[in-house]
mmCIF file of C-alpha atoms in Angstrom:
data_model
loop_
_atom_site.group_PDB
_atom_site.id
_atom_site.type_symbol
_atom_site.label_atom_id
_atom_site.label_comp_id
_atom_site.label_asym_id
_atom_site.label_seq_id
_atom_site.Cartn_x
_atom_site.Cartn_y
_atom_site.Cartn_z
ATOM 1 C CA MET A 569 35.514 -10.253 36.660
ATOM 2 C CA PRO A 570 32.743 -9.427 39.192
ATOM 3 C CA LEU A 571 29.748 -11.716 39.255
ATOM 4 C CA ALA A 572 26.547 -10.451 37.652
ATOM 5 C CA PRO A 573 23.927 -9.570 40.306
ATOM 6 C CA TRP A 574 21.450 -12.134 39.007
ATOM 7 C CA LEU A 575 24.060 -14.881 39.221
ATOM 8 C CA ARG A 576 24.961 -13.930 42.765
ATOM 9 C CA TRP A 577 21.326 -14.031 43.870
ATOM 10 C CA PHE A 578 20.769 -17.238 41.918
ATOM 11 C CA GLY A 579 23.684 -18.823 43.768
ATOM 12 C CA ILE A 580 22.492 -17.570 47.153
ATOM 13 C CA ALA A 581 18.971 -18.860 46.462
ATOM 14 C CA LEU A 582 20.429 -22.222 45.462
ATOM 15 C CA ALA A 583 22.508 -22.382 48.651
ATOM 16 C CA LEU A 584 19.421 -21.613 50.745
ATOM 17 C CA THR A 585 17.448 -24.260 48.849
ATOM 18 C CA GLY A 586 20.162 -26.781 49.584
ATOM 19 C CA TRP A 587 20.253 -25.921 53.290
ATOM 20 C CA PHE A 588 16.461 -26.154 53.481
ATOM 21 C CA ALA A 589 16.426 -29.573 51.827
ATOM 22 C CA LEU A 590 19.266 -30.848 54.010
ATOM 23 C CA ALA A 591 17.578 -29.632 57.198
ATOM 24 C CA LEU A 592 14.237 -31.145 56.214
ATOM 25 C CA GLN A 593 15.895 -34.450 55.315
ATOM 26 C CA LEU A 594 17.677 -34.484 58.681
ATOM 27 C CA TYR A 595 14.361 -33.954 60.466
ATOM 28 C CA LEU A 596 12.727 -36.760 58.461
ATOM 29 C CA SER A 597 15.678 -39.093 59.034
ATOM 30 C CA LEU A 598 15.670 -38.535 62.786
ATOM 31 C CA GLN A 599 11.896 -38.918 62.916
ATOM 32 C CA LEU A 600 12.110 -42.219 61.010
ATOM 33 C CA SER A 601 14.922 -43.452 63.239
ATOM 34 C CA VAL A 602 12.914 -42.803 66.408
ATOM 35 C CA SER A 603 9.755 -44.343 64.942
ATOM 36 C CA ASN A 604 11.755 -47.486 64.122
ATOM 37 C CA GLY A 605 12.918 -47.770 67.715
ATOM 38 C CA LYS A 606 16.414 -46.447 67.101
ATOM 39 C CA THR A 607 18.217 -43.581 68.763
ATOM 40 C CA ILE A 608 18.738 -40.020 67.566
ATOM 41 C CA ALA A 609 22.438 -40.826 67.273
ATOM 42 C CA ALA A 610 21.617 -43.703 64.933
ATOM 43 C CA GLY A 611 19.570 -41.299 62.839
ATOM 44 C CA PHE A 612 22.586 -39.008 62.474
ATOM 45 C CA VAL A 613 24.789 -41.950 61.486
ATOM 46 C CA ILE A 614 22.330 -43.001 58.795
ATOM 47 C CA TYR A 615 21.882 -39.422 57.565
ATOM 48 C CA PHE A 616 25.584 -38.739 57.102
ATOM 49 C CA GLY A 617 26.121 -42.069 55.379
ATOM 50 C CA PHE A 618 24.643 -40.953 52.071
ATOM 51 C CA PHE A 619 26.755 -39.505 49.282
ATOM 52 C CA THR A 620 23.754 -37.383 48.287
ATOM 53 C CA ILE A 621 23.694 -35.687 51.692
ATOM 54 C CA LEU A 622 27.437 -35.086 51.866
ATOM 55 C CA THR A 623 27.612 -33.746 48.317
ATOM 56 C CA ASN A 624 24.637 -31.428 48.695
ATOM 57 C CA LEU A 625 26.281 -30.200 51.887
ATOM 58 C CA ILE A 626 29.456 -29.462 49.918
ATOM 59 C CA VAL A 627 27.409 -27.539 47.325
ATOM 60 C CA ALA A 628 25.677 -25.448 50.002
ATOM 61 C CA VAL A 629 28.947 -24.684 51.781
ATOM 62 C CA ALA A 630 30.775 -23.904 48.529
ATOM 63 C CA LEU A 631 28.108 -21.468 47.341
ATOM 64 C CA GLY A 632 27.691 -19.798 50.709
ATOM 65 C CA ALA A 633 31.428 -19.348 51.209
ATOM 66 C CA GLN A 634 32.224 -17.898 47.788
ATOM 67 C CA LEU A 635 29.164 -15.649 47.570
ATOM 68 C CA LEU A 636 28.773 -14.412 51.140
ATOM 69 C CA TRP A 637 32.396 -14.406 52.345
ATOM 70 C CA PRO A 638 34.431 -14.076 49.123
ATOM 71 C CA GLU A 639 37.447 -12.423 50.785
ATOM 72 C CA THR A 640 38.004 -15.168 53.341
ATOM 73 C CA ARG A 641 40.408 -18.038 52.778
ATOM 74 C CA VAL A 642 37.508 -20.501 52.587
ATOM 75 C CA GLY A 643 35.601 -18.247 50.190
ATOM 76 C CA LYS A 644 38.602 -17.909 47.884
ATOM 77 C CA PHE A 645 39.155 -21.669 47.954
ATOM 78 C CA PHE A 646 35.593 -22.479 46.924
ATOM 79 C CA ALA A 647 35.645 -19.744 44.270
ATOM 80 C CA ARG A 648 38.483 -21.462 42.416
ATOM 81 C CA PRO A 649 37.422 -22.758 38.977
ATOM 82 C CA ASP A 650 38.892 -26.206 39.597
ATOM 83 C CA VAL A 651 37.096 -26.551 42.947
ATOM 84 C CA ASN A 652 33.781 -25.413 41.456
ATOM 85 C CA THR A 653 34.195 -27.847 38.570
ATOM 86 C CA ALA A 654 34.976 -30.718 40.927
ATOM 87 C CA VAL A 655 31.829 -29.889 42.931
ATOM 88 C CA ALA A 656 29.864 -29.722 39.659
ATOM 89 C CA ALA A 657 31.105 -33.212 38.776
ATOM 90 C CA TYR A 658 30.166 -34.591 42.194
ATOM 91 C CA ILE A 659 26.641 -33.185 42.197
ATOM 92 C CA ALA A 660 26.106 -34.153 38.551
ATOM 93 C CA VAL A 661 26.896 -37.767 39.460
ATOM 94 C CA VAL A 662 24.385 -37.556 42.314
ATOM 95 C CA GLY A 663 21.651 -36.703 39.828
ATOM 96 C CA ILE A 664 22.774 -39.195 37.177
ATOM 97 C CA VAL A 665 23.196 -42.185 39.489
ATOM 98 C CA TYR A 666 19.919 -41.515 41.262
ATOM 99 C CA SER A 667 18.008 -41.284 37.980
ATOM 100 C CA LEU A 668 19.614 -44.395 36.472
ATOM 101 C CA LEU A 669 19.942 -46.721 39.455
ATOM 102 C CA LEU A 670 17.896 -45.589 42.447
ATOM 103 C CA ARG A 671 14.795 -43.636 41.505
ATOM 104 C CA HIS A 672 12.806 -46.747 40.622
ATOM 105 C CA ILE A 673 13.479 -48.637 43.859
ATOM 106 C CA TRP A 674 11.318 -46.498 46.150
ATOM 107 C CA ASN A 675 8.314 -44.206 46.058
ATOM 108 C CA PRO A 676 8.714 -41.208 48.392
ATOM 109 C CA GLN A 677 5.606 -39.286 49.386
ATOM 110 C CA GLY A 678 4.788 -35.932 50.970
ATOM 111 C CA ALA A 679 7.712 -34.042 52.488
ATOM 112 C CA GLN A 680 10.089 -36.855 51.554
ATOM 113 C CA LEU A 681 9.150 -36.417 47.895
ATOM 114 C CA ILE A 682 9.924 -32.695 48.092
ATOM 115 C CA VAL A 683 13.337 -33.404 49.610
ATOM 116 C CA ASP A 684 13.966 -36.139 47.065
ATOM 117 C CA ARG A 685 13.349 -33.802 44.140
ATOM 118 C CA LEU A 686 15.368 -30.950 45.635
ATOM 119 C CA LEU A 687 18.460 -32.994 46.486
ATOM 120 C CA HIS A 688 18.529 -35.210 43.402
ATOM 121 C CA ASP A 689 17.073 -33.001 40.666
ATOM 122 C CA VAL A 690 16.872 -29.290 41.488
ATOM 123 C CA VAL A 691 20.249 -28.768 43.156
ATOM 124 C CA PRO A 692 22.277 -30.800 40.596
ATOM 125 C CA VAL A 693 20.731 -29.053 37.581
ATOM 126 C CA ALA A 694 20.798 -25.591 39.179
ATOM 127 C CA PHE A 695 24.427 -25.911 40.250
ATOM 128 C CA LEU A 696 25.435 -26.914 36.724
ATOM 129 C CA VAL A 697 23.644 -23.792 35.471
ATOM 130 C CA TYR A 698 25.559 -21.718 38.017
ATOM 131 C CA TRP A 699 28.822 -23.397 36.998
ATOM 132 C CA TRP A 700 28.180 -22.690 33.330
ATOM 133 C CA PHE A 701 27.441 -18.999 33.715
ATOM 134 C CA ALA A 702 29.427 -17.976 36.809
ATOM 135 C CA VAL A 703 32.667 -19.952 36.852
ATOM 136 C CA PRO A 704 35.644 -18.865 34.703
ATOM 137 C CA LYS A 705 37.114 -21.926 33.037
ATOM 138 C CA GLN A 706 40.267 -20.857 31.242
ATOM 139 C CA GLY A 707 42.517 -22.434 33.894
ATOM 140 C CA LEU A 708 40.996 -25.908 33.833
ATOM 141 C CA ARG A 709 43.345 -28.729 32.804
ATOM 142 C CA TRP A 710 42.767 -32.377 31.924
ATOM 143 C CA LEU A 711 45.204 -33.581 34.594
ATOM 144 C CA GLN A 712 43.150 -31.916 37.319
ATOM 145 C CA ALA A 713 40.319 -34.452 36.881
ATOM 146 C CA PRO A 714 42.094 -37.454 38.497
ATOM 147 C CA ARG A 715 42.716 -35.381 41.641
ATOM 148 C CA TRP A 716 38.993 -34.839 42.024
ATOM 149 C CA LEU A 717 38.542 -38.586 42.578
ATOM 150 C CA VAL A 718 39.891 -38.263 46.122
ATOM 151 C CA TYR A 719 36.445 -37.428 47.493
ATOM 152 C CA PRO A 720 34.486 -40.344 45.928
ATOM 153 C CA LEU A 721 37.325 -42.752 46.801
ATOM 154 C CA ALA A 722 37.359 -41.509 50.394
ATOM 155 C CA TYR A 723 33.577 -41.892 50.532
ATOM 156 C CA PHE A 724 33.815 -45.493 49.333
ATOM 157 C CA VAL A 725 36.386 -46.345 52.020
ATOM 158 C CA TYR A 726 34.252 -44.556 54.621
ATOM 159 C CA SER A 727 31.160 -46.516 53.503
ATOM 160 C CA LEU A 728 32.976 -49.846 53.816
ATOM 161 C CA ILE A 729 34.333 -49.055 57.295
ATOM 162 C CA ARG A 730 30.967 -47.726 58.424
ATOM 163 C CA GLY A 731 29.251 -50.796 56.983
ATOM 164 C CA GLU A 732 31.583 -53.152 58.817
ATOM 165 C CA LEU A 733 30.910 -51.347 62.087
ATOM 166 C CA THR A 734 27.160 -50.850 61.760
ATOM 167 C CA GLY A 735 25.969 -53.309 59.122
ATOM 168 C CA LEU A 736 24.473 -50.363 57.216
ATOM 169 C CA TYR A 737 25.352 -49.756 53.580
ATOM 170 C CA PRO A 738 23.768 -46.662 52.013
ATOM 171 C CA TYR A 739 23.358 -47.968 48.459
ATOM 172 C CA PRO A 740 22.556 -51.432 47.085
ATOM 173 C CA PHE A 741 25.461 -51.386 44.610
ATOM 174 C CA ILE A 742 28.008 -51.167 47.460
ATOM 175 C CA ASP A 743 26.213 -53.442 49.918
ATOM 176 C CA VAL A 744 28.883 -55.966 50.887
ATOM 177 C CA THR A 745 26.411 -58.148 52.811
ATOM 178 C CA GLN A 746 24.398 -58.736 49.625
ATOM 179 C CA LEU A 747 27.093 -58.583 46.954
ATOM 180 C CA GLY A 748 30.349 -59.615 48.601
ATOM 181 C CA TYR A 749 33.577 -57.663 48.377
ATOM 182 C CA GLU A 750 34.502 -58.661 44.835
ATOM 183 C CA ARG A 751 31.254 -57.426 43.267
ATOM 184 C CA THR A 752 31.264 -54.353 45.497
ATOM 185 C CA PHE A 753 34.771 -53.395 44.375
ATOM 186 C CA ILE A 754 33.825 -53.935 40.739
ATOM 187 C CA ASN A 755 30.813 -51.653 41.170
ATOM 188 C CA ALA A 756 32.911 -49.066 43.011
ATOM 189 C CA THR A 757 35.492 -49.113 40.223
ATOM 190 C CA GLY A 758 32.740 -48.472 37.698
ATOM 191 C CA MET A 759 31.450 -45.579 39.789
ATOM 192 C CA VAL A 760 34.914 -44.022 40.067
ATOM 193 C CA LEU A 761 35.398 -44.305 36.314
ATOM 194 C CA GLY A 762 31.992 -42.690 35.903
ATOM 195 C CA PHE A 763 33.137 -39.794 38.080
ATOM 196 C CA LEU A 764 36.241 -39.410 35.966
ATOM 197 C CA LEU A 765 34.202 -39.448 32.761
ATOM 198 C CA VAL A 766 31.844 -36.741 34.049
ATOM 199 C CA ALA A 767 34.796 -34.619 35.184
ATOM 200 C CA LEU A 768 36.487 -34.924 31.802
ATOM 201 C CA MET A 769 33.231 -34.068 30.041
ATOM 202 C CA LEU A 770 32.909 -30.884 32.104
ATOM 203 C CA ILE A 771 36.460 -29.888 31.212
ATOM 204 C CA ALA A 772 35.749 -30.626 27.547
ATOM 205 C CA VAL A 773 32.600 -28.516 27.649
ATOM 206 C CA SER A 774 34.472 -25.710 29.373
ATOM 207 C CA ARG A 775 37.012 -25.683 26.550
ATOM 208 C CA LEU A 776 34.211 -25.184 24.068
ATOM 209 C CA GLN A 777 32.817 -22.329 26.147
ATOM 210 C CA ALA A 778 36.055 -20.417 26.691
ATOM 211 C CA PRO A 779 36.658 -19.366 23.030
ATOM 212 C CA ARG A 780 33.051 -18.177 22.744
ATOM 213 C CA LYS A 781 33.424 -15.963 25.799
ATOM 214 C CA ALA A 782 36.729 -14.619 24.516
ATOM 215 C CA ALA A 783 35.086 -13.749 21.203
ATOM 216 C CA GLN A 784 32.231 -11.975 22.988
ATOM 217 C CA VAL A 785 34.676 -9.895 25.040
ATOM 218 C CA SER A 786 36.740 -8.920 21.994
#
């Protein structure tokens, strides 16, 4: 079924919003790195260490590929319902974790506040809206959810290796220097289970939506 024009433009606008926020955050990160006496390279390392950045990047790429180049192999991959739902789960967790665990620990101002709201609030909510209206969900299965954990698990391993090499941990709940490995692994296990719960909730919601759409069509 072809996408409604308003949904296509909504998705394109969301992709552009994501790219704008990511570019502005990169500029701010590099500026902060230089002002703190570090190198540009260090700024890039810090920037790409955050799950928020990587996940918003995935959202922007996924939307751009499926809406602007739908006939390409990459476009078809990101248009798949299971891939879109996995991305929806990832970006939903970004918003949830930030609101519950991170929002209160700092007070961004100016341009940083704009980026903060875009990456943690606007993009997660808007992508879930896009997912709800634009993504067909009849093919989603419960057993697909565990496969979607590959990305957060890979990120956790990447964060530990990066932390060992640089001493930088992006989030306080996986900071080995402060918590030790045991507490860090316990926290990471809780986060992975949280991912799985969100993924299963999205599949459950999609199963409620599918009969309604079928009834509307008939």
